[in-house]
Amino acid sequence: MASQQRPADPGDNPYRFLPKVDQVLLDPAWSQAQERFGSEPFAGWVRETLDAWRARIADGTWDAAAVRAALENGGFTQDLRARLAREQRRGVRPAINLSGVVLNTGLGRAPVHAEAAERMAQAAGGYSILEVDRDSGQRNQRDQRLGELLARLTGAEAGIAVNNNAAAVLLLMHAFSKGREAIVSRGELVEIGGSFRVPEVLESAGARLVAVGATNRTRIADYQRAIVNTTGLLLKVHTSNYRLVGFTEEVPAREMAELGRTRGIPTAWDLGSGRIEAPGAQALDRVGDETVVRDAVASGVDVVTFSGDKLLGGPQAGLIVGKREAVATLRRCPMYRALRLDKVALAGLEATCELLLAGRGDELPTRQMLLMEAEATGERCQAVQAALQTIPGVHVTIVPSSSQPGSGSAPTVELPGFALQLRVDGWKAQELAQALRRADPAVFSRVQENVVWLDPRTLMPGELEGLCQAVRSIAPGA
Ligand SMILES: *Cc1c(COP(=O)(O)O)cnc(C)c1O
């Protein structure tokens, strides 16, 4: 490592005092850590820690005396421990979502109802009756019951479940348009977050995309003209996080369904967000004009697809409901076996659907968050403010704000409410937000106008103490 300054006396060379990698690796104090994480990654973190020290020397922050003092104070051990602690906190861990995005894909989208979570834990921790009939002992379909529940919720004849909605669309394309044409409106050839691009999915399924109409206007005659002998599918896609406004026209699903029926071509509608309205539960119309799954089914298209973890408020899944025959075709497709849903998600979805059918939809956490009145978010702000402002160096202000549904559901909708602006002495906004993410528990805020905003709409029961703990851990004097 080349030193910038060239010290006259080699005893002043600060690099000389840095521990050697091999020396650290052989130190018995670190043997347990090496066993636990593996010696190769551990050696990497030692190098990383040393690099950070070298950088402090190189930029003139530390001279030889400072390096020696830091070593004597156990600074190197501390830094390496901190690096190990960071490693231990990687992976899927709990987080407090105060980002203002209810269905936050980065934070796992929908938190499920406690009863659904319990059923999921049971399914994960033991055997379950998954794919066998308990009366006859014969194999059956794992998503048969879920399909029935979905059918009741949406007015469809049948339902089937796969890993996520992207998988649902992929399955449609394999089953109906592999080696054939799929007709889609140019206005609907969208990319939906995380590189799910309709044209590419079609292509990967071996379907030939036939784009019809113009970006802003497509009419039923455009579909009609494009139909050939080998047309396998007429597909309608919800444009999710993208919206055309102004001089636009899209073909109503009813007309597309009618055309498909008269020409003997299957029709599908990828709804994405999957808004379900259930008896005894408040309507989700405040969350925008998302099409209700029941209405999409009633339009007469053969199948409708949507996510389990968007507006439905369940675990990750792709749900397909529609005509019995079309669903049976999907089930027979070899792709289904590769895309089918796991028992944990199935258990959670059954529980979620049962709650909705039992008139308990208002208990679902995501529906509560989406429908929370501005006033209630204000009350939450006051409770959070009261707790946080007892911490020295912490300043909290309540301000009007708005949250978003997220996950491409109702992209233009703002859910009005209140949020907290958090300032902590000695911290700039971006660094504060990062420190909160790194805290234990991890807290996700948003930075807006150079201030950290905490949106309490998505604060889950029992999380206030964790939030205080996280803020306390970075407050001055912590
Ligand atoms: C979200 C969305 C998808 C992808 O669904 P995942 O469940 O995330 O796989 C596909 N299509 C539309 C229209 C969507 O909104």
Short mmCIF file of C-alpha atoms and ligand atoms in Angstrom, two decimals:
data_model
loop_
_atom_site.label_atom_id
_atom_site.label_comp_id
_atom_site.label_asym_id
_atom_site.label_seq_id
_atom_site.Cartn_x
_atom_site.Cartn_y
_atom_site.Cartn_z
CA MET A 1 0.00 0.00 0.00
CA ALA A 2 1.59 3.25 -1.10
CA SER A 3 1.64 6.03 1.40
CA GLN A 4 0.84 9.52 0.23
CA GLN A 5 3.23 11.20 2.58
CA ARG A 6 6.66 9.69 2.74
CA PRO A 7 7.63 9.74 6.40
CA ALA A 8 11.28 10.43 7.18
CA ASP A 9 11.28 8.00 10.09
CA PRO A 10 9.84 4.56 9.28
CA GLY A 11 8.52 4.48 12.86
CA ASP A 12 6.10 7.20 11.78
CA ASN A 13 4.64 5.16 8.95
CA PRO A 14 1.05 4.68 10.13
CA TYR A 15 0.48 1.69 7.81
CA ARG A 16 3.08 -0.25 9.78
CA PHE A 17 0.76 -0.50 12.75
CA LEU A 18 -2.17 -2.03 10.90
CA PRO A 19 -2.83 -5.65 11.84
CA LYS A 20 -1.96 -8.22 9.16
CA VAL A 21 -4.82 -10.29 7.71
CA ASP A 22 -3.12 -13.61 8.58
CA GLN A 23 -2.52 -12.44 12.10
CA VAL A 24 -6.24 -11.73 12.58
CA LEU A 25 -7.21 -15.07 11.02
CA LEU A 26 -4.96 -16.96 13.45
CA ASP A 27 -6.16 -15.03 16.49
CA PRO A 28 -8.19 -17.48 18.66
CA ALA A 29 -10.52 -14.61 19.56
CA TRP A 30 -11.92 -14.83 16.02
CA SER A 31 -12.02 -18.61 15.61
CA GLN A 32 -15.67 -18.90 16.55
CA ALA A 33 -16.67 -16.21 14.08
CA GLN A 34 -14.72 -18.01 11.33
CA GLU A 35 -16.46 -21.27 12.11
CA ARG A 36 -19.83 -19.63 12.02
CA PHE A 37 -19.48 -17.56 8.86
CA GLY A 38 -16.74 -19.48 7.06
CA SER A 39 -13.10 -18.43 6.98
CA GLU A 40 -13.19 -17.13 3.42
CA PRO A 41 -15.95 -14.56 3.91
CA PHE A 42 -14.41 -13.69 7.27
CA ALA A 43 -11.06 -12.94 5.63
CA GLY A 44 -12.91 -10.69 3.19
CA TRP A 45 -14.43 -8.67 6.04
CA VAL A 46 -11.02 -8.35 7.71
CA ARG A 47 -9.67 -6.90 4.45
CA GLU A 48 -12.69 -4.61 4.15
CA THR A 49 -12.16 -3.32 7.69
CA LEU A 50 -8.44 -2.79 7.02
CA ASP A 51 -9.24 -0.95 3.79
CA ALA A 52 -11.44 1.44 5.73
CA TRP A 53 -8.56 2.10 8.13
CA ARG A 54 -6.13 2.62 5.25
CA ALA A 55 -8.53 5.11 3.72
CA ARG A 56 -8.48 7.12 6.95
CA ILE A 57 -4.69 7.18 6.84
CA ALA A 58 -4.61 8.04 3.15
CA ASP A 59 -6.96 10.99 3.48
CA GLY A 60 -4.94 12.36 6.38
CA THR A 61 -7.56 11.71 9.07
CA TRP A 62 -5.19 9.45 10.99
CA ASP A 63 -1.44 9.67 11.55
CA ALA A 64 0.67 6.96 13.17
CA ALA A 65 -0.21 8.08 16.68
CA ALA A 66 -3.91 8.01 15.91
CA VAL A 67 -3.67 4.49 14.47
CA ARG A 68 -1.86 3.26 17.55
CA ALA A 69 -4.37 4.92 19.85
CA ALA A 70 -7.28 3.39 17.94
CA LEU A 71 -5.69 -0.05 18.17
CA GLU A 72 -5.05 0.31 21.88
CA ASN A 73 -8.69 1.29 22.39
CA GLY A 74 -9.83 -1.89 20.67
CA GLY A 75 -11.02 0.04 17.64
CA PHE A 76 -10.14 -2.66 15.14
CA THR A 77 -11.94 -5.36 17.13
CA GLN A 78 -14.95 -3.07 17.39
CA ASP A 79 -15.06 -2.34 13.67
CA LEU A 80 -14.72 -5.99 12.74
CA ARG A 81 -17.40 -6.94 15.27
CA ALA A 82 -19.69 -4.31 13.76
CA ARG A 83 -19.05 -5.80 10.31
CA LEU A 84 -19.96 -9.27 11.60
CA ALA A 85 -23.07 -7.89 13.28
CA ARG A 86 -24.11 -6.37 9.98
CA GLU A 87 -23.68 -9.76 8.32
CA GLN A 88 -25.83 -11.39 10.95
CA ARG A 89 -28.64 -8.97 10.24
CA ARG A 90 -28.69 -9.66 6.50
CA GLY A 91 -31.38 -11.71 4.82
CA VAL A 92 -35.10 -11.67 5.43
CA ARG A 93 -35.59 -9.92 8.78
CA PRO A 94 -38.43 -7.90 10.29
CA ALA A 95 -38.68 -4.25 9.31
CA ILE A 96 -40.83 -1.34 10.42
CA ASN A 97 -42.39 0.24 7.34
CA LEU A 98 -42.87 3.98 7.73
CA SER A 99 -42.13 4.67 4.06
CA GLY A 100 -45.64 5.77 3.19
CA VAL A 101 -46.07 2.93 0.69
CA VAL A 102 -48.57 0.37 1.94
CA LEU A 103 -47.84 -2.45 -0.52
CA ASN A 104 -44.10 -1.87 -0.53
CA THR A 105 -42.53 -4.57 -2.71
CA GLY A 106 -39.09 -4.02 -1.14
CA LEU A 107 -40.60 -4.67 2.27
CA GLY A 108 -42.59 -7.75 1.32
CA ARG A 109 -45.89 -6.16 0.22
CA ALA A 110 -48.88 -7.25 2.30
CA PRO A 111 -48.56 -8.13 5.97
CA VAL A 112 -51.15 -10.90 6.40
CA HIS A 113 -53.82 -11.20 9.08
CA ALA A 114 -52.59 -12.76 12.34
CA GLU A 115 -54.80 -15.82 11.80
CA ALA A 116 -53.37 -16.27 8.30
CA ALA A 117 -49.85 -15.90 9.69
CA GLU A 118 -50.59 -18.59 12.25
CA ARG A 119 -51.88 -20.99 9.62
CA MET A 120 -48.75 -20.30 7.57
CA ALA A 121 -46.50 -21.03 10.54
CA GLN A 122 -48.37 -24.29 11.17
CA ALA A 123 -48.01 -25.34 7.56
CA ALA A 124 -44.30 -24.53 7.56
CA GLY A 125 -43.47 -26.26 10.83
CA GLY A 126 -45.18 -29.60 10.26
CA TYR A 127 -47.00 -31.91 7.88
CA SER A 128 -50.26 -30.78 6.39
CA ILE A 129 -53.04 -32.21 4.29
CA LEU A 130 -51.83 -30.61 1.13
CA GLU A 131 -52.43 -32.82 -1.85
CA VAL A 132 -54.35 -35.78 -0.54
CA ASP A 133 -58.00 -36.43 0.15
CA ARG A 134 -58.38 -37.35 3.81
CA ASP A 135 -61.45 -39.56 3.16
CA SER A 136 -60.16 -41.67 0.31
CA GLY A 137 -56.43 -41.26 0.84
CA GLN A 138 -56.13 -40.47 -2.88
CA ARG A 139 -54.02 -37.69 -4.34
CA ASN A 140 -55.95 -34.55 -5.21
CA GLN A 141 -55.27 -30.94 -6.22
CA ARG A 142 -53.50 -28.77 -3.69
CA ASP A 143 -55.31 -25.59 -4.65
CA GLN A 144 -58.75 -27.14 -5.03
CA ARG A 145 -60.17 -25.53 -1.88
CA LEU A 146 -58.48 -22.21 -2.57
CA GLY A 147 -59.92 -22.30 -6.08
CA GLU A 148 -63.39 -22.76 -4.61
CA LEU A 149 -62.93 -19.91 -2.15
CA LEU A 150 -61.69 -17.63 -4.92
CA ALA A 151 -64.63 -18.61 -7.08
CA ARG A 152 -67.03 -17.61 -4.30
CA LEU A 153 -65.23 -14.30 -3.77
CA THR A 154 -65.18 -13.36 -7.43
CA GLY A 155 -68.22 -15.04 -8.99
CA ALA A 156 -65.96 -17.16 -11.20
CA GLU A 157 -66.58 -20.83 -12.02
CA ALA A 158 -63.13 -21.97 -10.95
CA GLY A 159 -59.73 -20.82 -9.72
CA ILE A 160 -56.12 -21.93 -9.63
CA ALA A 161 -53.03 -20.59 -7.86
CA VAL A 162 -49.37 -20.23 -8.83
CA ASN A 163 -46.27 -18.63 -7.35
CA ASN A 164 -46.97 -14.99 -8.28
CA ASN A 165 -48.85 -13.01 -10.86
CA ALA A 166 -45.91 -12.98 -13.23
CA ALA A 167 -46.08 -16.78 -13.14
CA ALA A 168 -49.83 -16.60 -13.74
CA VAL A 169 -49.28 -14.59 -16.92
CA LEU A 170 -46.48 -16.91 -18.01
CA LEU A 171 -48.77 -19.91 -17.49
CA LEU A 172 -51.52 -18.31 -19.59
CA MET A 173 -49.13 -17.73 -22.41
CA HIS A 174 -47.76 -21.25 -22.31
CA ALA A 175 -51.17 -22.82 -22.13
CA PHE A 176 -52.92 -20.69 -24.75
CA SER A 177 -50.41 -19.07 -27.05
CA LYS A 178 -47.23 -21.14 -27.18
CA GLY A 179 -46.29 -21.32 -30.86
CA ARG A 180 -49.30 -19.16 -31.63
CA GLU A 181 -50.15 -15.47 -31.71
CA ALA A 182 -51.19 -13.44 -28.72
CA ILE A 183 -52.92 -10.16 -29.51
CA VAL A 184 -52.28 -7.27 -27.14
CA SER A 185 -53.04 -3.56 -27.41
CA ARG A 186 -50.02 -1.30 -28.01
CA GLY A 187 -51.20 0.81 -25.09
CA GLU A 188 -50.79 -2.18 -22.77
CA LEU A 189 -47.29 -3.39 -23.68
CA VAL A 190 -45.94 -2.20 -20.37
CA GLU A 191 -43.13 -3.03 -18.01
CA ILE A 192 -44.34 -3.64 -14.50
CA GLY A 193 -41.59 -3.03 -11.91
CA GLY A 194 -38.65 -5.44 -11.68
CA SER A 195 -38.36 -6.13 -15.43
CA PHE A 196 -41.69 -7.85 -15.95
CA ARG A 197 -42.24 -6.78 -19.53
CA VAL A 198 -45.31 -8.10 -21.26
CA PRO A 199 -43.63 -8.49 -24.70
CA GLU A 200 -40.66 -10.32 -23.18
CA VAL A 201 -42.80 -12.66 -21.12
CA LEU A 202 -44.76 -13.51 -24.26
CA GLU A 203 -41.59 -14.15 -26.18
CA SER A 204 -40.10 -16.33 -23.47
CA ALA A 205 -43.25 -18.44 -23.52
CA GLY A 206 -42.77 -19.05 -27.25
CA ALA A 207 -45.74 -16.88 -28.20
CA ARG A 208 -45.71 -14.41 -31.07
CA LEU A 209 -46.79 -10.98 -30.00
CA VAL A 210 -49.18 -9.15 -32.25
CA ALA A 211 -49.45 -5.56 -31.08
CA VAL A 212 -52.56 -3.75 -32.25
CA GLY A 213 -53.86 -0.19 -32.19
CA ALA A 214 -51.90 2.89 -31.26
CA THR A 215 -50.30 3.71 -27.91
CA ASN A 216 -53.22 5.85 -26.90
CA ARG A 217 -56.13 4.30 -28.79
CA THR A 218 -57.13 0.76 -29.57
CA ARG A 219 -60.53 -0.30 -30.88
CA ILE A 220 -62.17 -3.69 -31.15
CA ALA A 221 -61.76 -3.54 -34.95
CA ASP A 222 -57.98 -3.55 -34.40
CA TYR A 223 -58.24 -6.92 -32.63
CA GLN A 224 -60.65 -8.22 -35.25
CA ARG A 225 -58.34 -7.42 -38.12
CA ALA A 226 -55.36 -9.06 -36.40
CA ILE A 227 -57.02 -12.43 -35.84
CA VAL A 228 -55.60 -15.28 -37.94
CA ASN A 229 -55.94 -19.08 -37.85
CA THR A 230 -53.15 -19.43 -35.34
CA THR A 231 -54.28 -16.75 -32.90
CA GLY A 232 -54.15 -18.35 -29.46
CA LEU A 233 -55.04 -15.58 -27.05
CA LEU A 234 -56.57 -12.12 -26.76
CA LEU A 235 -54.92 -10.49 -23.78
CA LYS A 236 -55.78 -7.36 -21.83
CA VAL A 237 -53.19 -6.02 -19.39
CA HIS A 238 -53.73 -3.54 -16.60
CA THR A 239 -51.07 -0.87 -17.08
CA SER A 240 -50.51 -0.65 -13.29
CA ASN A 241 -47.88 1.96 -12.48
CA TYR A 242 -48.39 3.70 -15.80
CA ARG A 243 -51.41 5.63 -16.91
CA LEU A 244 -52.46 7.23 -20.12
CA VAL A 245 -54.53 10.34 -19.77
CA GLY A 246 -56.20 12.57 -22.34
CA PHE A 247 -57.21 11.36 -25.80
CA THR A 248 -57.33 7.64 -25.09
CA GLU A 249 -59.52 4.69 -25.85
CA GLU A 250 -59.19 1.11 -24.74
CA VAL A 251 -61.33 -1.82 -25.67
CA PRO A 252 -63.78 -2.77 -22.93
CA ALA A 253 -63.15 -6.31 -21.69
CA ARG A 254 -66.76 -7.17 -22.51
CA GLU A 255 -66.16 -6.50 -26.20
CA MET A 256 -62.90 -8.43 -26.23
CA ALA A 257 -64.60 -11.37 -24.50
CA GLU A 258 -67.43 -11.29 -27.03
CA LEU A 259 -65.00 -11.26 -29.93
CA GLY A 260 -63.06 -14.17 -28.44
CA ARG A 261 -66.22 -16.16 -27.94
CA THR A 262 -67.49 -15.69 -31.49
CA ARG A 263 -64.09 -16.56 -32.97
CA GLY A 264 -63.34 -19.40 -30.55
CA ILE A 265 -60.23 -17.74 -29.09
CA PRO A 266 -59.48 -17.68 -25.34
CA THR A 267 -59.45 -14.25 -23.69
CA ALA A 268 -57.54 -13.17 -20.56
CA TRP A 269 -57.27 -10.05 -18.44
CA ASP A 270 -54.20 -9.47 -16.28
CA LEU A 271 -55.57 -7.24 -13.53
CA GLY A 272 -52.48 -7.15 -11.36
CA SER A 273 -53.72 -5.47 -8.22
CA GLY A 274 -56.74 -7.70 -7.69
CA ARG A 275 -59.28 -5.59 -5.87
CA ILE A 276 -61.76 -7.78 -4.04
CA GLU A 277 -64.94 -6.39 -2.52
CA ALA A 278 -66.41 -8.69 0.10
CA PRO A 279 -69.67 -8.67 2.05
CA GLY A 280 -69.49 -6.76 5.31
CA ALA A 281 -66.19 -5.08 4.45
CA GLN A 282 -65.69 -1.43 3.53
CA ALA A 283 -65.31 -0.86 -0.20
CA LEU A 284 -61.84 -0.07 -1.48
CA ASP A 285 -63.09 2.71 -3.74
CA ARG A 286 -61.03 5.28 -1.87
CA VAL A 287 -58.02 3.42 -3.24
CA GLY A 288 -58.92 4.48 -6.74
CA ASP A 289 -60.92 3.09 -9.62
CA GLU A 290 -59.15 -0.26 -9.78
CA THR A 291 -61.34 -2.86 -11.48
CA VAL A 292 -63.01 -5.22 -9.00
CA VAL A 293 -62.10 -8.83 -9.81
CA ARG A 294 -65.79 -9.80 -9.75
CA ASP A 295 -66.53 -7.19 -12.44
CA ALA A 296 -63.62 -8.40 -14.54
CA VAL A 297 -64.95 -11.96 -14.30
CA ALA A 298 -68.46 -10.73 -15.15
CA SER A 299 -67.12 -9.12 -18.32
CA GLY A 300 -67.03 -12.64 -19.72
CA VAL A 301 -63.29 -13.04 -20.34
CA ASP A 302 -62.15 -16.64 -19.90
CA VAL A 303 -59.61 -15.92 -17.17
CA VAL A 304 -58.58 -13.06 -14.92
CA THR A 305 -55.20 -12.99 -13.15
CA PHE A 306 -54.08 -11.00 -10.09
CA SER A 307 -51.56 -11.03 -7.24
CA GLY A 308 -52.20 -12.54 -3.82
CA ASP A 309 -50.12 -9.91 -2.04
CA LYS A 310 -51.46 -6.70 -3.51
CA LEU A 311 -54.97 -5.44 -2.71
CA LEU A 312 -56.11 -8.89 -1.59
CA GLY A 313 -53.79 -8.62 1.40
CA GLY A 314 -52.52 -12.19 1.44
CA PRO A 315 -49.17 -13.90 0.87
CA GLN A 316 -47.34 -13.86 -2.45
CA ALA A 317 -49.23 -15.74 -5.13
CA GLY A 318 -50.63 -15.49 -8.62
CA LEU A 319 -54.34 -16.17 -8.69
CA ILE A 320 -56.27 -17.09 -11.79
CA VAL A 321 -60.05 -17.24 -11.82
CA GLY A 322 -62.49 -17.75 -14.65
CA LYS A 323 -64.28 -20.31 -16.77
CA ARG A 324 -64.05 -23.93 -15.68
CA GLU A 325 -62.75 -25.14 -19.02
CA ALA A 326 -60.05 -22.47 -19.30
CA VAL A 327 -58.85 -23.11 -15.75
CA ALA A 328 -58.73 -26.85 -16.51
CA THR A 329 -56.55 -26.10 -19.57
CA LEU A 330 -54.15 -24.15 -17.34
CA ARG A 331 -54.02 -27.01 -14.87
CA ARG A 332 -53.11 -29.49 -17.60
CA CYS A 333 -50.26 -27.31 -18.89
CA PRO A 334 -46.86 -28.80 -17.94
CA MET A 335 -45.76 -25.33 -16.82
CA TYR A 336 -48.31 -25.43 -14.00
CA ARG A 337 -46.27 -28.05 -12.18
CA ALA A 338 -43.25 -25.76 -12.18
CA LEU A 339 -45.16 -22.67 -11.12
CA ARG A 340 -47.55 -24.09 -8.55
CA LEU A 341 -47.96 -22.52 -5.15
CA ASP A 342 -46.25 -23.80 -1.98
CA LYS A 343 -48.12 -25.04 1.08
CA VAL A 344 -47.23 -22.04 3.26
CA ALA A 345 -48.66 -19.47 0.88
CA LEU A 346 -51.64 -21.74 0.19
CA ALA A 347 -52.45 -21.95 3.89
CA GLY A 348 -52.22 -18.17 4.23
CA LEU A 349 -54.39 -17.54 1.19
CA GLU A 350 -57.08 -19.95 2.31
CA ALA A 351 -57.20 -18.16 5.66
CA THR A 352 -57.29 -14.73 3.99
CA CYS A 353 -60.15 -15.74 1.67
CA GLU A 354 -62.04 -17.32 4.57
CA LEU A 355 -61.80 -14.08 6.55
CA LEU A 356 -63.13 -12.11 3.58
CA LEU A 357 -65.98 -14.57 3.03
CA ALA A 358 -66.85 -14.51 6.74
CA GLY A 359 -67.42 -10.75 6.60
CA ARG A 360 -64.17 -10.05 8.44
CA GLY A 361 -62.41 -8.25 5.59
CA ASP A 362 -62.07 -5.08 7.64
CA GLU A 363 -59.70 -6.97 9.93
CA LEU A 364 -57.13 -7.48 7.18
CA PRO A 365 -54.11 -5.26 7.95
CA THR A 366 -53.66 -3.96 4.41
CA ARG A 367 -57.32 -3.00 4.05
CA GLN A 368 -57.14 -1.19 7.40
CA MET A 369 -54.06 0.71 6.27
CA LEU A 370 -55.47 1.58 2.86
CA LEU A 371 -58.76 2.77 4.32
CA MET A 372 -57.39 4.56 7.38
CA GLU A 373 -58.90 8.05 7.71
CA ALA A 374 -56.59 11.06 7.77
CA GLU A 375 -57.71 11.80 11.32
CA ALA A 376 -56.62 8.37 12.51
CA THR A 377 -53.16 8.84 10.99
CA GLY A 378 -53.00 12.17 12.89
CA GLU A 379 -53.76 10.40 16.16
CA ARG A 380 -51.04 7.88 15.42
CA CYS A 381 -48.63 10.72 14.75
CA GLN A 382 -49.39 12.17 18.17
CA ALA A 383 -48.69 8.84 19.88
CA VAL A 384 -45.40 8.42 17.99
CA GLN A 385 -44.43 12.04 18.65
CA ALA A 386 -45.11 11.67 22.38
CA ALA A 387 -42.88 8.60 22.52
CA LEU A 388 -40.03 9.93 20.37
CA GLN A 389 -39.72 13.42 21.78
CA THR A 390 -38.71 12.07 25.19
CA ILE A 391 -35.41 11.05 23.55
CA PRO A 392 -32.76 13.79 23.91
CA GLY A 393 -31.66 15.38 20.64
CA VAL A 394 -34.74 14.15 18.76
CA HIS A 395 -37.19 16.64 17.23
CA VAL A 396 -40.50 15.60 15.76
CA THR A 397 -43.07 17.69 13.88
CA ILE A 398 -46.45 16.53 12.61
CA VAL A 399 -47.22 17.57 9.04
CA PRO A 400 -49.95 16.86 6.45
CA SER A 401 -48.80 14.16 4.09
CA SER A 402 -50.07 11.39 1.87
CA SER A 403 -49.36 7.71 1.47
CA GLN A 404 -49.52 5.53 -1.62
CA PRO A 405 -51.15 2.13 -2.14
CA GLY A 406 -47.98 0.90 -3.90
CA SER A 407 -47.20 -2.13 -6.10
CA GLY A 408 -48.74 -0.48 -9.14
CA SER A 409 -52.17 -0.47 -7.53
CA ALA A 410 -53.91 2.83 -8.22
CA PRO A 411 -50.71 4.66 -9.21
CA THR A 412 -52.27 8.11 -9.22
CA VAL A 413 -54.00 7.76 -5.87
CA GLU A 414 -52.79 9.61 -2.80
CA LEU A 415 -54.13 8.54 0.58
CA PRO A 416 -54.35 11.75 2.59
CA GLY A 417 -53.15 11.81 6.18
CA PHE A 418 -50.40 13.02 8.46
CA ALA A 419 -46.75 12.08 8.90
CA LEU A 420 -43.88 13.00 11.18
CA GLN A 421 -40.79 14.90 10.21
CA LEU A 422 -37.92 13.51 12.22
CA ARG A 423 -34.76 15.48 12.96
CA VAL A 424 -31.96 14.17 15.12
CA ASP A 425 -29.11 16.42 16.26
CA GLY A 426 -25.92 15.73 14.35
CA TRP A 427 -27.60 13.90 11.47
CA LYS A 428 -28.35 14.90 7.88
CA ALA A 429 -31.50 13.47 6.34
CA GLN A 430 -29.98 10.84 4.00
CA GLU A 431 -27.55 9.57 6.64
CA LEU A 432 -30.30 9.50 9.25
CA ALA A 433 -32.53 7.44 6.96
CA GLN A 434 -29.65 5.03 6.37
CA ALA A 435 -28.88 4.75 10.09
CA LEU A 436 -32.55 3.96 10.74
CA ARG A 437 -32.47 1.19 8.13
CA ARG A 438 -29.36 -0.23 9.75
CA ALA A 439 -30.79 0.03 13.27
CA ASP A 440 -32.28 -2.86 15.18
CA PRO A 441 -35.13 -3.20 14.37
CA ALA A 442 -34.72 -1.76 10.88
CA VAL A 443 -36.87 1.29 10.20
CA PHE A 444 -37.72 2.39 6.65
CA SER A 445 -38.63 6.05 6.30
CA ARG A 446 -38.64 8.33 3.28
CA VAL A 447 -36.56 11.40 2.59
CA GLN A 448 -38.52 14.30 1.17
CA GLU A 449 -37.49 17.96 0.97
CA ASN A 450 -34.25 16.94 2.68
CA VAL A 451 -36.05 15.76 5.81
CA VAL A 452 -36.79 12.27 7.10
CA TRP A 453 -40.54 11.56 7.06
CA LEU A 454 -42.13 8.80 9.11
CA ASP A 455 -45.56 7.74 7.85
CA PRO A 456 -47.43 5.98 10.67
CA ARG A 457 -50.21 4.58 8.47
CA THR A 458 -48.33 1.29 8.17
CA LEU A 459 -47.04 1.06 11.74
CA MET A 460 -48.09 -2.39 12.95
CA PRO A 461 -49.42 -3.06 16.46
CA GLY A 462 -46.58 -3.33 18.98
CA GLU A 463 -43.98 -1.65 16.75
CA LEU A 464 -43.82 1.70 18.54
CA GLU A 465 -41.38 0.37 21.15
CA GLY A 466 -39.10 -0.97 18.41
CA LEU A 467 -39.19 2.38 16.63
CA CYS A 468 -38.17 4.16 19.85
CA GLN A 469 -35.38 1.64 20.36
CA ALA A 470 -34.07 2.26 16.84
CA VAL A 471 -34.17 6.05 17.21
CA ARG A 472 -32.63 5.88 20.69
CA SER A 473 -29.74 3.82 19.32
CA ILE A 474 -28.68 6.64 16.99
CA ALA A 475 -29.65 9.68 19.07
CA PRO A 476 -26.80 11.77 20.44
CA GLY A 477 -25.41 10.33 23.65
CA ALA A 478 -26.57 6.82 22.72
C1 LIG B 1 -47.97 -6.53 -10.17
C2 LIG B 1 -48.37 -6.94 -11.52
C3 LIG B 1 -47.80 -8.08 -12.11
C4 LIG B 1 -46.76 -8.89 -11.40
O1 LIG B 1 -47.33 -9.52 -10.28
P1 LIG B 1 -46.41 -10.26 -9.20
O2 LIG B 1 -47.38 -10.84 -8.23
O3 LIG B 1 -45.55 -9.20 -8.62
O4 LIG B 1 -45.63 -11.29 -9.92
C5 LIG B 1 -48.23 -8.44 -13.37
N1 LIG B 1 -49.16 -7.73 -14.01
C6 LIG B 1 -49.73 -6.62 -13.48
C7 LIG B 1 -50.74 -5.87 -14.27
C8 LIG B 1 -49.36 -6.19 -12.21
O5 LIG B 1 -49.91 -5.12 -11.68
#
